[in-house]
Short mmCIF file of C-alpha atoms in Angstrom, two decimals:
data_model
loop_
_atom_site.label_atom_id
_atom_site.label_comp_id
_atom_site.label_asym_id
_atom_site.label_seq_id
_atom_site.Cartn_x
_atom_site.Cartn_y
_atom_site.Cartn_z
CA UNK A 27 0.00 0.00 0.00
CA UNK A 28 3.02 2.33 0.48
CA UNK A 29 3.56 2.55 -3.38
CA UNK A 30 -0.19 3.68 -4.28
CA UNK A 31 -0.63 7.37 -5.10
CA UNK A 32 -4.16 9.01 -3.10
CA UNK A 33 -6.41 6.89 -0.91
CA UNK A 34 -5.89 3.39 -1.36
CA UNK A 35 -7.90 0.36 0.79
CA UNK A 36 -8.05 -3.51 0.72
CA UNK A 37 -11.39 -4.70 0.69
CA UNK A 38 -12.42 -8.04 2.43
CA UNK A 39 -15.91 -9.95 2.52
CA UNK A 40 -17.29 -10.60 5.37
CA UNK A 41 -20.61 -12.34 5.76
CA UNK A 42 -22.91 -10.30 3.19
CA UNK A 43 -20.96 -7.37 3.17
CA UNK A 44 -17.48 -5.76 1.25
CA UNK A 45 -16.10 -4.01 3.97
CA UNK A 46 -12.45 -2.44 4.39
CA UNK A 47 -9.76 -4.53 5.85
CA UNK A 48 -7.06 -1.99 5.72
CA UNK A 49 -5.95 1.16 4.55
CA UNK A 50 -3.83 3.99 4.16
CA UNK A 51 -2.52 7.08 5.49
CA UNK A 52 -3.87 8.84 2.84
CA UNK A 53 -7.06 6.86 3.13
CA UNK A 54 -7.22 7.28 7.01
CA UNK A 55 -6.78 10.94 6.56
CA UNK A 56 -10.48 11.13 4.41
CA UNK A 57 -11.79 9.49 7.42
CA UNK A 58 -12.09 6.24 6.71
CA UNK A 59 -11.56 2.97 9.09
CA UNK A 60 -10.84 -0.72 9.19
CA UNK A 61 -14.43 -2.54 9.12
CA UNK A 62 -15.89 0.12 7.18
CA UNK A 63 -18.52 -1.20 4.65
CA UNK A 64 -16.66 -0.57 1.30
CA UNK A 65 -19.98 1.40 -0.19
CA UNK A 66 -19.73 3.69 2.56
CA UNK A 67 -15.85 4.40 2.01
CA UNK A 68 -16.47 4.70 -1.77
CA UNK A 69 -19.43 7.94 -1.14
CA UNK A 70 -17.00 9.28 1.05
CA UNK A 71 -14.44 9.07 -0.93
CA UNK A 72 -15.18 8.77 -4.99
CA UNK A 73 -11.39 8.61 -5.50
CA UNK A 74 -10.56 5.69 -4.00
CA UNK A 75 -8.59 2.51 -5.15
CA UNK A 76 -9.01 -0.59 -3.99
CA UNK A 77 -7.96 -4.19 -3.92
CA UNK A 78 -8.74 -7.55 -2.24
CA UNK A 79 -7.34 -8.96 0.60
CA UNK A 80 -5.71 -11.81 0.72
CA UNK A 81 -4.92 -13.27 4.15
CA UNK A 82 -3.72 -16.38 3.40
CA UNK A 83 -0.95 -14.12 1.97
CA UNK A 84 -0.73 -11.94 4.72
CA UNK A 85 -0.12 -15.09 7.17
CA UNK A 86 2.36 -16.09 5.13
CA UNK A 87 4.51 -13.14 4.64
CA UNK A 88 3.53 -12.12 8.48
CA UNK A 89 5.66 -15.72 9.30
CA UNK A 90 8.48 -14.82 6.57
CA UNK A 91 8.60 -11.64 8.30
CA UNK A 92 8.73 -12.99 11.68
CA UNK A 93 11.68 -15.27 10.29
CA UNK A 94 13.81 -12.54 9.55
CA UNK A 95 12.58 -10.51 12.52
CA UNK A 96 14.83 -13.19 14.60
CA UNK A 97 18.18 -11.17 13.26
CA UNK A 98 17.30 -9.25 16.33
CA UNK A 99 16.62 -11.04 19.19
CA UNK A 100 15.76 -14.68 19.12
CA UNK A 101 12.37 -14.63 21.13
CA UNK A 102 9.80 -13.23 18.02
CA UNK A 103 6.30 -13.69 18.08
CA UNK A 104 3.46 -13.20 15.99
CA UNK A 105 0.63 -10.45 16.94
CA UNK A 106 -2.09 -11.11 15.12
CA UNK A 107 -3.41 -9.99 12.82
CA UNK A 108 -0.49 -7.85 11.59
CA UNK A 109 2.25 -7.27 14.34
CA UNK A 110 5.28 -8.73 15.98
CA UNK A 111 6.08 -8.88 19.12
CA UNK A 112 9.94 -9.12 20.36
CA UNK A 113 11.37 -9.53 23.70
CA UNK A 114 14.71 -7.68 23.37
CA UNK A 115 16.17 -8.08 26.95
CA UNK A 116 19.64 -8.54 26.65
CA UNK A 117 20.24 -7.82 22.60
CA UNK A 118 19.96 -4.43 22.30
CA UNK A 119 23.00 -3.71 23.39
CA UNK A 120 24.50 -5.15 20.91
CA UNK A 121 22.87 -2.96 18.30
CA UNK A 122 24.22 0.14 20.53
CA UNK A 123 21.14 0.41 22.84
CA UNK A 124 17.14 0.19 22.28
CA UNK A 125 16.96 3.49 20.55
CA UNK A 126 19.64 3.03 17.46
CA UNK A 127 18.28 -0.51 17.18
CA UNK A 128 14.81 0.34 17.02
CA UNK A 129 16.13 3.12 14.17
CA UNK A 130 17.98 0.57 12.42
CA UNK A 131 14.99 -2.06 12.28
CA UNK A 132 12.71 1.04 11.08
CA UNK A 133 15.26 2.08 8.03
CA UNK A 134 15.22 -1.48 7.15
CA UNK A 135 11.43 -2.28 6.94
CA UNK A 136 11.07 1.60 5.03
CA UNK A 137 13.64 0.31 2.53
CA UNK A 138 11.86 -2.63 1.79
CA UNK A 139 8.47 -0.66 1.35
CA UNK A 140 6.65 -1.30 4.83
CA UNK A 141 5.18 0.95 6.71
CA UNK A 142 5.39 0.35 10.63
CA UNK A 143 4.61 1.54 13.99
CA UNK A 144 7.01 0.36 16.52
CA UNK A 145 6.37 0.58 20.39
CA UNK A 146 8.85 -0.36 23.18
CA UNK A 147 7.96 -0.42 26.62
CA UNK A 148 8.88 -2.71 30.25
CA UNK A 149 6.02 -4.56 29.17
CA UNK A 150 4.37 -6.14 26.77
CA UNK A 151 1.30 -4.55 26.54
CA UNK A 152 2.81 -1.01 27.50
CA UNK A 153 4.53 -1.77 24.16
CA UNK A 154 1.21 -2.81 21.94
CA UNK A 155 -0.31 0.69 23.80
CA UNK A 156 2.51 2.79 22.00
CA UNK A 157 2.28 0.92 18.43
CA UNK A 158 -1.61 1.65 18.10
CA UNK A 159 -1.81 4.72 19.76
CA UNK A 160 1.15 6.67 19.75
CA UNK A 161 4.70 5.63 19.72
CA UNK A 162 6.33 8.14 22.18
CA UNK A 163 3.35 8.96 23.98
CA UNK A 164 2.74 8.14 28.13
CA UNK A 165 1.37 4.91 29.38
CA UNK A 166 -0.89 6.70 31.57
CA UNK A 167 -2.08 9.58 28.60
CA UNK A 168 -2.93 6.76 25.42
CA UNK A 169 -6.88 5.64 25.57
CA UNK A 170 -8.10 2.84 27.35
CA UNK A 171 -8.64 1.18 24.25
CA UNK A 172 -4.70 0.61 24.36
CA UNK A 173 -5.49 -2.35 26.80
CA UNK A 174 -6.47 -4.28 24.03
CA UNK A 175 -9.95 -4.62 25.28
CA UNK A 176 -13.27 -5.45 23.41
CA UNK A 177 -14.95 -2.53 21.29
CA UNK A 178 -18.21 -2.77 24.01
CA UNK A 179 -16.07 -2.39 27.13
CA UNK A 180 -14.11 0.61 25.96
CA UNK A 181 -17.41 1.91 25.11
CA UNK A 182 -18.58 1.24 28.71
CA UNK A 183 -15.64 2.86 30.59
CA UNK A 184 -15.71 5.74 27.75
CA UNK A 185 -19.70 6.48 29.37
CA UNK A 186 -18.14 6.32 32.76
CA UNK A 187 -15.67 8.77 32.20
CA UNK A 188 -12.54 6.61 32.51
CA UNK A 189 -10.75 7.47 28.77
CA UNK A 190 -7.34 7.51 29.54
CA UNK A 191 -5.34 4.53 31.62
CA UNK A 192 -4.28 6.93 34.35
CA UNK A 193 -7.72 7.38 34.98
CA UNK A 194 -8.29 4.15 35.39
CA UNK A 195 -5.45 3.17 37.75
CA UNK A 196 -6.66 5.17 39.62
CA UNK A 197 -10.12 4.31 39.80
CA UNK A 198 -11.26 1.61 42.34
CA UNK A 199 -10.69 -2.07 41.09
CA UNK A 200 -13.36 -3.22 43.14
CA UNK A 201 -16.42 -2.10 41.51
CA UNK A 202 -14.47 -2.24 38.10
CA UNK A 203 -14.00 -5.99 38.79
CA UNK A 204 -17.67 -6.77 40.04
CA UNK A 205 -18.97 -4.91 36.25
CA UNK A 206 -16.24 -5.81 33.90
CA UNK A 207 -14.75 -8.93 35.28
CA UNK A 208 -11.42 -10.03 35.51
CA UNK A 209 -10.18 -9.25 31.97
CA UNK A 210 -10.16 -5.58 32.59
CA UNK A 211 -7.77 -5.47 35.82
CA UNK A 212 -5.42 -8.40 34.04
CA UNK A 213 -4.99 -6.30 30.58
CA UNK A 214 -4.06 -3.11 32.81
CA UNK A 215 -1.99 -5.32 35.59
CA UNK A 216 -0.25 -6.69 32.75
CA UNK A 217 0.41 -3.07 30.85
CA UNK A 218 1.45 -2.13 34.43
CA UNK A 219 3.74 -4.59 34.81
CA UNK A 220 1.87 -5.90 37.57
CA UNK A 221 1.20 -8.95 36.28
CA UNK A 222 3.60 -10.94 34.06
CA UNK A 223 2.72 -11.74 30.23
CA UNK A 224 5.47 -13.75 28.18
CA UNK A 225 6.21 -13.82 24.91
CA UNK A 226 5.66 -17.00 23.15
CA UNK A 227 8.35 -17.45 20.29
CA UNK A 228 7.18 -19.35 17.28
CA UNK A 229 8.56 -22.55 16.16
CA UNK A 230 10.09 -22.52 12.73
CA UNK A 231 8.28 -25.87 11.08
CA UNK A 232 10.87 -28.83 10.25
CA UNK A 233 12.51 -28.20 6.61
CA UNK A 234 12.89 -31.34 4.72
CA UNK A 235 16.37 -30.89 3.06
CA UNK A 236 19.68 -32.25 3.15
CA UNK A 237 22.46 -31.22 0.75
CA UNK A 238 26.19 -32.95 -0.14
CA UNK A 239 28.80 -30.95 -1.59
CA UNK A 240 31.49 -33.37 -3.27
CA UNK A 241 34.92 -33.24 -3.37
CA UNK A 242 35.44 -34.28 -6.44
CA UNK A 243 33.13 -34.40 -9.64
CA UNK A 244 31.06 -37.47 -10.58
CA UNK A 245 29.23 -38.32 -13.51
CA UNK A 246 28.44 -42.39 -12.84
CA UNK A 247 25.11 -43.68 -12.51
CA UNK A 248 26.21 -45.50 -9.62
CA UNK A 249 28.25 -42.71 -7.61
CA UNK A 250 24.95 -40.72 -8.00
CA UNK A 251 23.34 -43.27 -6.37
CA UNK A 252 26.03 -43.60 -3.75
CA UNK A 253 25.30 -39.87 -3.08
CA UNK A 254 21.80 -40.67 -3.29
CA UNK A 255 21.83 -43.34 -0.49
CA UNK A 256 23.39 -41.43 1.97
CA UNK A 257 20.93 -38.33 1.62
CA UNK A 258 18.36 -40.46 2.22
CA UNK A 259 19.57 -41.78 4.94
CA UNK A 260 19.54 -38.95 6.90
CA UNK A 261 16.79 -37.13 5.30
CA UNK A 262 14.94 -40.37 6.30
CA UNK A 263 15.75 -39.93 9.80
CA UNK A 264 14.50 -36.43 10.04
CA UNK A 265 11.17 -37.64 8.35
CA UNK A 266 11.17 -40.01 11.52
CA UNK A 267 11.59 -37.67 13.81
CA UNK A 268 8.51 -35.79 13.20
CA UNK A 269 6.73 -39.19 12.63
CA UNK A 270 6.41 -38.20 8.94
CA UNK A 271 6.68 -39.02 5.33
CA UNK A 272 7.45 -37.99 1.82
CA UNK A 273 4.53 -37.95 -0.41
CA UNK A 274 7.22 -35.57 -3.52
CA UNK A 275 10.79 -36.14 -3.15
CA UNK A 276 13.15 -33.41 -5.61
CA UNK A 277 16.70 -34.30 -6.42
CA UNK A 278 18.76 -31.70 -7.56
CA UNK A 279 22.16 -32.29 -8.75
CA UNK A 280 24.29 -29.53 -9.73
CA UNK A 281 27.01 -29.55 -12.49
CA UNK A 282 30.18 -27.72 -12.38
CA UNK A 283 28.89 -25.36 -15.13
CA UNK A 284 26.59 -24.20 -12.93
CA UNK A 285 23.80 -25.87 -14.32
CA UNK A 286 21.36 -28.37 -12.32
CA UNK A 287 19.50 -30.73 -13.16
CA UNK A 288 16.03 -32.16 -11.06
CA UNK A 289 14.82 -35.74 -10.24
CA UNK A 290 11.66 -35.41 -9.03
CA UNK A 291 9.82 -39.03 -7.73
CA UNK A 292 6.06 -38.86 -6.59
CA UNK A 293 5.67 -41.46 -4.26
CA UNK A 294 2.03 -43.75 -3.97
CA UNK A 295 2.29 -43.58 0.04
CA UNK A 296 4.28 -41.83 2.51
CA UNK A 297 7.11 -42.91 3.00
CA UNK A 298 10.51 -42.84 4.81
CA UNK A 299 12.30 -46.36 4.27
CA UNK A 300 15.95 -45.48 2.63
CA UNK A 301 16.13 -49.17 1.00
CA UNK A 302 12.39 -48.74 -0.23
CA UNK A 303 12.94 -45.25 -1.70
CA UNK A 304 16.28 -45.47 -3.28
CA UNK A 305 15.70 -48.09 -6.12
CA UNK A 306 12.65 -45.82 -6.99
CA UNK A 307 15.34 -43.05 -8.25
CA UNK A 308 17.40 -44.94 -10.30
CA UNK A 309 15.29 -44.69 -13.50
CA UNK A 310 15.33 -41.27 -13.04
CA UNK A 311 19.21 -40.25 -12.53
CA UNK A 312 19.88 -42.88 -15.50
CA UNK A 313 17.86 -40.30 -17.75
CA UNK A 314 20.27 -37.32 -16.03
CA UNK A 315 22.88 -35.50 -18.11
CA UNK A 316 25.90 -35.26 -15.91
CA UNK A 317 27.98 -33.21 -18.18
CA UNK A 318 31.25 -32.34 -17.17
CA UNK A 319 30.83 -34.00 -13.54
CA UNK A 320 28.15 -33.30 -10.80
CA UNK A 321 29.58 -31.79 -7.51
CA UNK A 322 26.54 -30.51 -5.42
CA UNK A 323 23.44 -32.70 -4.50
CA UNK A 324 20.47 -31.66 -3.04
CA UNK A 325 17.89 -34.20 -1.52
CA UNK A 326 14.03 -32.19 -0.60
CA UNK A 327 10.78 -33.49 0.53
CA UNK A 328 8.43 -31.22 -1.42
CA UNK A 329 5.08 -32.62 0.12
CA UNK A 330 5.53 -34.53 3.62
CA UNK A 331 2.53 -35.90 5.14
CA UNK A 332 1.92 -37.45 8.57
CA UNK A 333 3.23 -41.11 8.90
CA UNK A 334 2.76 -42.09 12.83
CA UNK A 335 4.55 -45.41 14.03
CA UNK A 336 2.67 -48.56 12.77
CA UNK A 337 2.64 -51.68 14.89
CA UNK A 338 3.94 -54.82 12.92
CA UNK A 339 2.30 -58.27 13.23
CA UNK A 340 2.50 -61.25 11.25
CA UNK A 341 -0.72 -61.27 10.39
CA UNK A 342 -1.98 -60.32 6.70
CA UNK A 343 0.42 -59.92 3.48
CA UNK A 344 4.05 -60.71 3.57
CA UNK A 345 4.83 -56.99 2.31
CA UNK A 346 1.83 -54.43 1.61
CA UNK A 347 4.61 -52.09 0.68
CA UNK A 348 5.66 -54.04 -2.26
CA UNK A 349 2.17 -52.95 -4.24
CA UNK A 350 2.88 -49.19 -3.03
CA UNK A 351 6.31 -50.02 -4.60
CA UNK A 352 4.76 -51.14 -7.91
CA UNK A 353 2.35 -48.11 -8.30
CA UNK A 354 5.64 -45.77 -7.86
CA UNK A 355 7.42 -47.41 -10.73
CA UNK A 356 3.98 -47.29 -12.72
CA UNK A 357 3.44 -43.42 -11.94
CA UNK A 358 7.03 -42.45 -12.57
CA UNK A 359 6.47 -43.83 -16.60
CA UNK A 360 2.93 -42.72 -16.73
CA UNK A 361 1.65 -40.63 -14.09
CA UNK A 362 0.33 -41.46 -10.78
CA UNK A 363 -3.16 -40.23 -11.87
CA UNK A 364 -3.45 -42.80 -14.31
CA UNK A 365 -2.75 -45.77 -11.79
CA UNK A 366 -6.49 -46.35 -10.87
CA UNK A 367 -8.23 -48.76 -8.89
CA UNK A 368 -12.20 -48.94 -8.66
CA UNK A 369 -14.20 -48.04 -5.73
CA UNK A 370 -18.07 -49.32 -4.61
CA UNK A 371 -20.35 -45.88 -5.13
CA UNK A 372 -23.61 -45.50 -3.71
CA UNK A 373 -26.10 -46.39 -6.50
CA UNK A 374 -28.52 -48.91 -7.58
CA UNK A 375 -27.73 -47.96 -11.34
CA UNK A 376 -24.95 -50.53 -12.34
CA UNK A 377 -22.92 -48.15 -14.39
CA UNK A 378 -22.75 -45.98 -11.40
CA UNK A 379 -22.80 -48.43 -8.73
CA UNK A 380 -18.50 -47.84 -8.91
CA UNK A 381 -16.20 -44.72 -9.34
CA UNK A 382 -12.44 -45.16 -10.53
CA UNK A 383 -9.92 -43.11 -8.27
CA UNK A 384 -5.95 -42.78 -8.42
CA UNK A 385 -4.71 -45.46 -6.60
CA UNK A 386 -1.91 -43.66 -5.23
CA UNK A 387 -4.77 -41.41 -2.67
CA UNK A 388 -7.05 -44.04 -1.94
CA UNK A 389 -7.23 -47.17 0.11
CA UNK A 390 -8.73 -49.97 -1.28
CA UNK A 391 -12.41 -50.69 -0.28
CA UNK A 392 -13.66 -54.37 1.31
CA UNK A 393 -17.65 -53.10 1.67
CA UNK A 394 -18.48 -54.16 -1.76
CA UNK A 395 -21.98 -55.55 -0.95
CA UNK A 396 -24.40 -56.46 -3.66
CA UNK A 397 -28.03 -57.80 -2.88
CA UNK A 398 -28.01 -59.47 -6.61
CA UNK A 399 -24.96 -61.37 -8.66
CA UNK A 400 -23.61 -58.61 -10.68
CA UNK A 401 -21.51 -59.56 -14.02
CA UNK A 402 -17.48 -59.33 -13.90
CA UNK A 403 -17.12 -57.59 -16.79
CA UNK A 404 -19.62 -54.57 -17.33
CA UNK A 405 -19.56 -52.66 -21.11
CA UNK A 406 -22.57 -50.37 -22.46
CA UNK A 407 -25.52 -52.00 -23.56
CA UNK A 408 -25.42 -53.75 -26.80
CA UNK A 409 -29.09 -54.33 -28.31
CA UNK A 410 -30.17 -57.92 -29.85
CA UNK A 411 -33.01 -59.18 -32.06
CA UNK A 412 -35.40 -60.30 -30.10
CA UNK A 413 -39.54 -59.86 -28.74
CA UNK A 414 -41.23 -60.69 -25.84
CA UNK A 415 -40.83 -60.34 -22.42
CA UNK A 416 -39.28 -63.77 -21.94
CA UNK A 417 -35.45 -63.78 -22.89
CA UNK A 418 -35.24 -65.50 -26.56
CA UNK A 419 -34.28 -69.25 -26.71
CA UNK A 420 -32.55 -68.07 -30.24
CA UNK A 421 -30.61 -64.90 -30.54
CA UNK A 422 -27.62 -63.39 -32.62
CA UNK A 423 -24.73 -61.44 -30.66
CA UNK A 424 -21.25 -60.35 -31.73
CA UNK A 425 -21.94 -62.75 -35.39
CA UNK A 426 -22.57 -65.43 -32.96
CA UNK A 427 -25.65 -67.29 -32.59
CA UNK A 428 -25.96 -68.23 -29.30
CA UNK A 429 -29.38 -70.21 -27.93
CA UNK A 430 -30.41 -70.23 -24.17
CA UNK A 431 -30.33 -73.27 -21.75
CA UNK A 432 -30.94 -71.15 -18.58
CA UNK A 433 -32.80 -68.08 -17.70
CA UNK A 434 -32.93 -66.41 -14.15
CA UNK A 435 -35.15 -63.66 -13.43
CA UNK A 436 -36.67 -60.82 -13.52
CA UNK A 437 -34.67 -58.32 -11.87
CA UNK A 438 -36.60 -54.70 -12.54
CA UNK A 439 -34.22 -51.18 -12.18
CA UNK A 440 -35.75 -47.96 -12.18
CA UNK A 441 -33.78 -44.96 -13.45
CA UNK A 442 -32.82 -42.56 -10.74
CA UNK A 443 -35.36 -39.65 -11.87
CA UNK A 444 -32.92 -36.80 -10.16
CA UNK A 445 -29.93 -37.63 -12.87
CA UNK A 446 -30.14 -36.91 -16.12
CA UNK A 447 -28.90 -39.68 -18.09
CA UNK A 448 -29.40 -40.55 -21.82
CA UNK A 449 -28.53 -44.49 -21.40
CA UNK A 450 -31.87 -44.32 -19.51
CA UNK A 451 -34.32 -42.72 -21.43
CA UNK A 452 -35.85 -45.84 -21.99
CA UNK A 453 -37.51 -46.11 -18.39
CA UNK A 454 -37.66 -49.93 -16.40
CA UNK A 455 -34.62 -52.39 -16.85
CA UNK A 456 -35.77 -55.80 -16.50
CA UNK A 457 -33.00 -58.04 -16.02
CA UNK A 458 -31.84 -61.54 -16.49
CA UNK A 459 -29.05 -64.02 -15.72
CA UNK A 460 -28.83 -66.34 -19.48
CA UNK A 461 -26.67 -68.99 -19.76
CA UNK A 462 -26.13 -70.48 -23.29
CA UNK A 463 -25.62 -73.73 -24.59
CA UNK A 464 -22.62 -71.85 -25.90
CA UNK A 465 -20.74 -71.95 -22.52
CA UNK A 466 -21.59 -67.72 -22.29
CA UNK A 467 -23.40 -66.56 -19.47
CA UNK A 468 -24.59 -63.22 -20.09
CA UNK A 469 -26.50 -60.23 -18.31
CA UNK A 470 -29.30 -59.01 -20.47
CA UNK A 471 -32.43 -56.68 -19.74
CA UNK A 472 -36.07 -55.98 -21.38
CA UNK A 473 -36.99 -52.48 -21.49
CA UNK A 474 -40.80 -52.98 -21.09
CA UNK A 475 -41.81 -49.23 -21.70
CA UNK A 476 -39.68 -49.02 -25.11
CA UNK A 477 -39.47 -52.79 -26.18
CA UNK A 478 -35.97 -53.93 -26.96
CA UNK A 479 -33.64 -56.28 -25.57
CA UNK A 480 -29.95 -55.65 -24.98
CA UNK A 481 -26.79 -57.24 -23.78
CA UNK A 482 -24.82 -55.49 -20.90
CA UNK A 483 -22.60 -57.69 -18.97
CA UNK A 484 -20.41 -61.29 -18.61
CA UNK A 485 -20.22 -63.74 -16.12
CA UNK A 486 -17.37 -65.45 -15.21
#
């Protein structure tokens, strides 16, 4: 926002309404405010830009800025929504004292185009008084809004007369307690420093890398995979630390030219075996142009998902891994999307009674539960010459003339009225188990509102 010429806002919705989620100087000086509805701010001001907010964004850069925030002192936390909070006791000195490092940290955040309001104080909320509501101002002059109270109990103590935080220090905590409850008396203790707050630094989340520089160039197939093996090994154990595993696994090898070249492996399960992973990569680095020698590897789980400790029996397959092994290989020559496995839907309709799903994010389903035999082999319905309601002793399909020994049903379908569906337009499905003389045992149906018979399955 510091780059926009005139009045400039960022608009976020909330509920039914656009309403302004922050602004700035220029935009604050027109009189406008955060939670603002946006039609209001625009009739107020018919110059005004605008842009929406993003606060996935904003997290993220708030936590990039927090990151570099720790150059300072190594106790940084986040204020939400847009602040920092940083316990400096016992590093400014080295920056020359609280005021040149609190001039330095200004001139950096101004050269990189942020605006900020920084407040210092014995406390921690004496220090989030001065950033909203006046940097060099008094504890006991700023509002008592600057006790980071709720909007309807600064409005309460405003109607009472208390506005400032002097004034209510020095009011009586008794009958402030009884109205307001404890909150009030532990936001000023704490501004006070009568009651201790601490600061809370964030944890920077686990980074999934390891990297080898080598002494010497190599170019082999099998020194790659030497190199391989032993980032693995400990990436693998850092995986395990955090009870985790690699869904994306990038290998990066760099040339001596500079260049760099990336094998990336998608994986069908999480994972975090070293002797399971490895062979997975060797198709890969085969395909890699080593040029003049490789001397820097770099081994990074892209995606990591959760992987907690698994108890091992003897009970079931030898090694279920070995089929998460085989869809790997698969998905590394054709995709993992196109490694599919079918799934039992809810539906009485037969070509919907299944959906097909990757197999590398799903599990394989036992429940398949059918009240009638349904065919192994399903295709779209292929229509015969025949009349009646009875299934024909004599019929013709595929050039072959086929005659029935065996008929079993009928089993009647009704289309699912709420789907539109053009194999159905037909109506009723009656349907019948025929076995031929022929040795074929087929899945037919009547449609009784449109006569016609057809041909729609095979059993075994």
């Amino acid at each position: 926002m510091h780059a926009q010429n005139g009045p400039f806002v960022l608009t976020l919705r909330q509920g039914s309404a656009n309403r302004v989620h922050c602004l700035n100087e220029a935009a604050e000086a027109r009189g406008l405010y955060r939670g603002m509805p946006f039609s209001d701010a625009r009739a107020y001001c018919p110059d005004l830009s605008s842009l929406q907010a993003d606060p996935q964004a904003d997290r993220r850069f708030l936590g990039l800025l927090r990151r570099w925030a720790t150059r300072w002192c190594p106790w940084v936390g986040i204020e939400t929504p847009d602040g920092l909070v940083l316990d400096i006791t016992g590093s400014s000195h080295i920056f020359g004292g609280e005021e040149v490092m609190i001039a330095a940290l200004r001139a950096r955040l101004c050269r990189a185009g942020l605006s900020v309001q920084i407040g210092t104080g014995d406390t921690r909320g004496a220090a989030w008084a001065r950033a909203h509501h006046g940097e060099d101002a008094a504890l006991e002059d700023l509002p008592v809004a600057a006790l980071r109270l709720d909007p309807e109990t600064v409005t309460s103590l405003q109607r009472m007369g208390l506005r400032s935080i002097g004034q209510l220090a020095d009011s009586p905590r008794a009958p402030l307690a009884r109205r307001f409850g404890a909150e009030l008396l532990l936001r000023l203790d704490q501004a006070l420093g009568r009651q201790a707050e601490q600061i809370g630094p964030e944890v920077d989340p686990p980074h999934y890398a390891v990297r080898m520089t080598l002494p010497e160039p190599i170019g082999l197939v099998s020194d790659v995979m030497a190199g391989t093996a032993r980032l693995l090994e400990r990436l693998c154990a850092k995986l395990k630390d955090h009870q985790a595993g690699a869904r994306i696994l990038c290998l990066s090898l760099r040339r001596v030219d500079r260049a760099a070249s990336d094998v990336e492996l998608r994986l069908a399960r999480p994972m975090r075996d070293p002797a399971r992973i490895l062979p997975l990569f060797e198709r890969g680095v085969a395909e890699v142009d080593a040029g003049f020698g490789i001397d820097q590897m770099r081994l990074e789980a892209v995606q990591v998902e959760p992987l907690p400790p698994e108890q091992v029996t003897h009970i079931g397959p030898r090694d279920p891994g070995r089929l998460d092994d085989l869809i790997t290989r698969i998905g590394t020559r054709i995709g993992l999307e196109n490694v599919q496995r079918f799934l039992p839907a809810d539906s009485h309709i037969p070509e919907r009674s299944f959906i097909l799903v990757p197999a590398a994010y799903s599990r394989p389903e036992r429940g398949w539960v059918a009240p009638r035999p349904r065919p192994l082999i399903l295709f779209p319905p292929e229509p015969v010459v025949a009349t009646g309601h009875e299934p024909p002793s004599r019929f013709r399909w595929r050039g072959m003339s086929l005659t029935v020994g065996r008929a079993t049903g009928p089993e009647r379908i009704a289309p699912e009225w709420w789907l539109q569906d053009d194999n159905w337009r037909r109506g009723l499905r009656d349907y019948w188990r025929v076995e031929t003389h022929q040795g074929r045992r087929l899945w037919m149906f009547h449609t009784p509102q449109n006569p016609g018979w057809f041909v729609q399955g095979e059993f075994a």
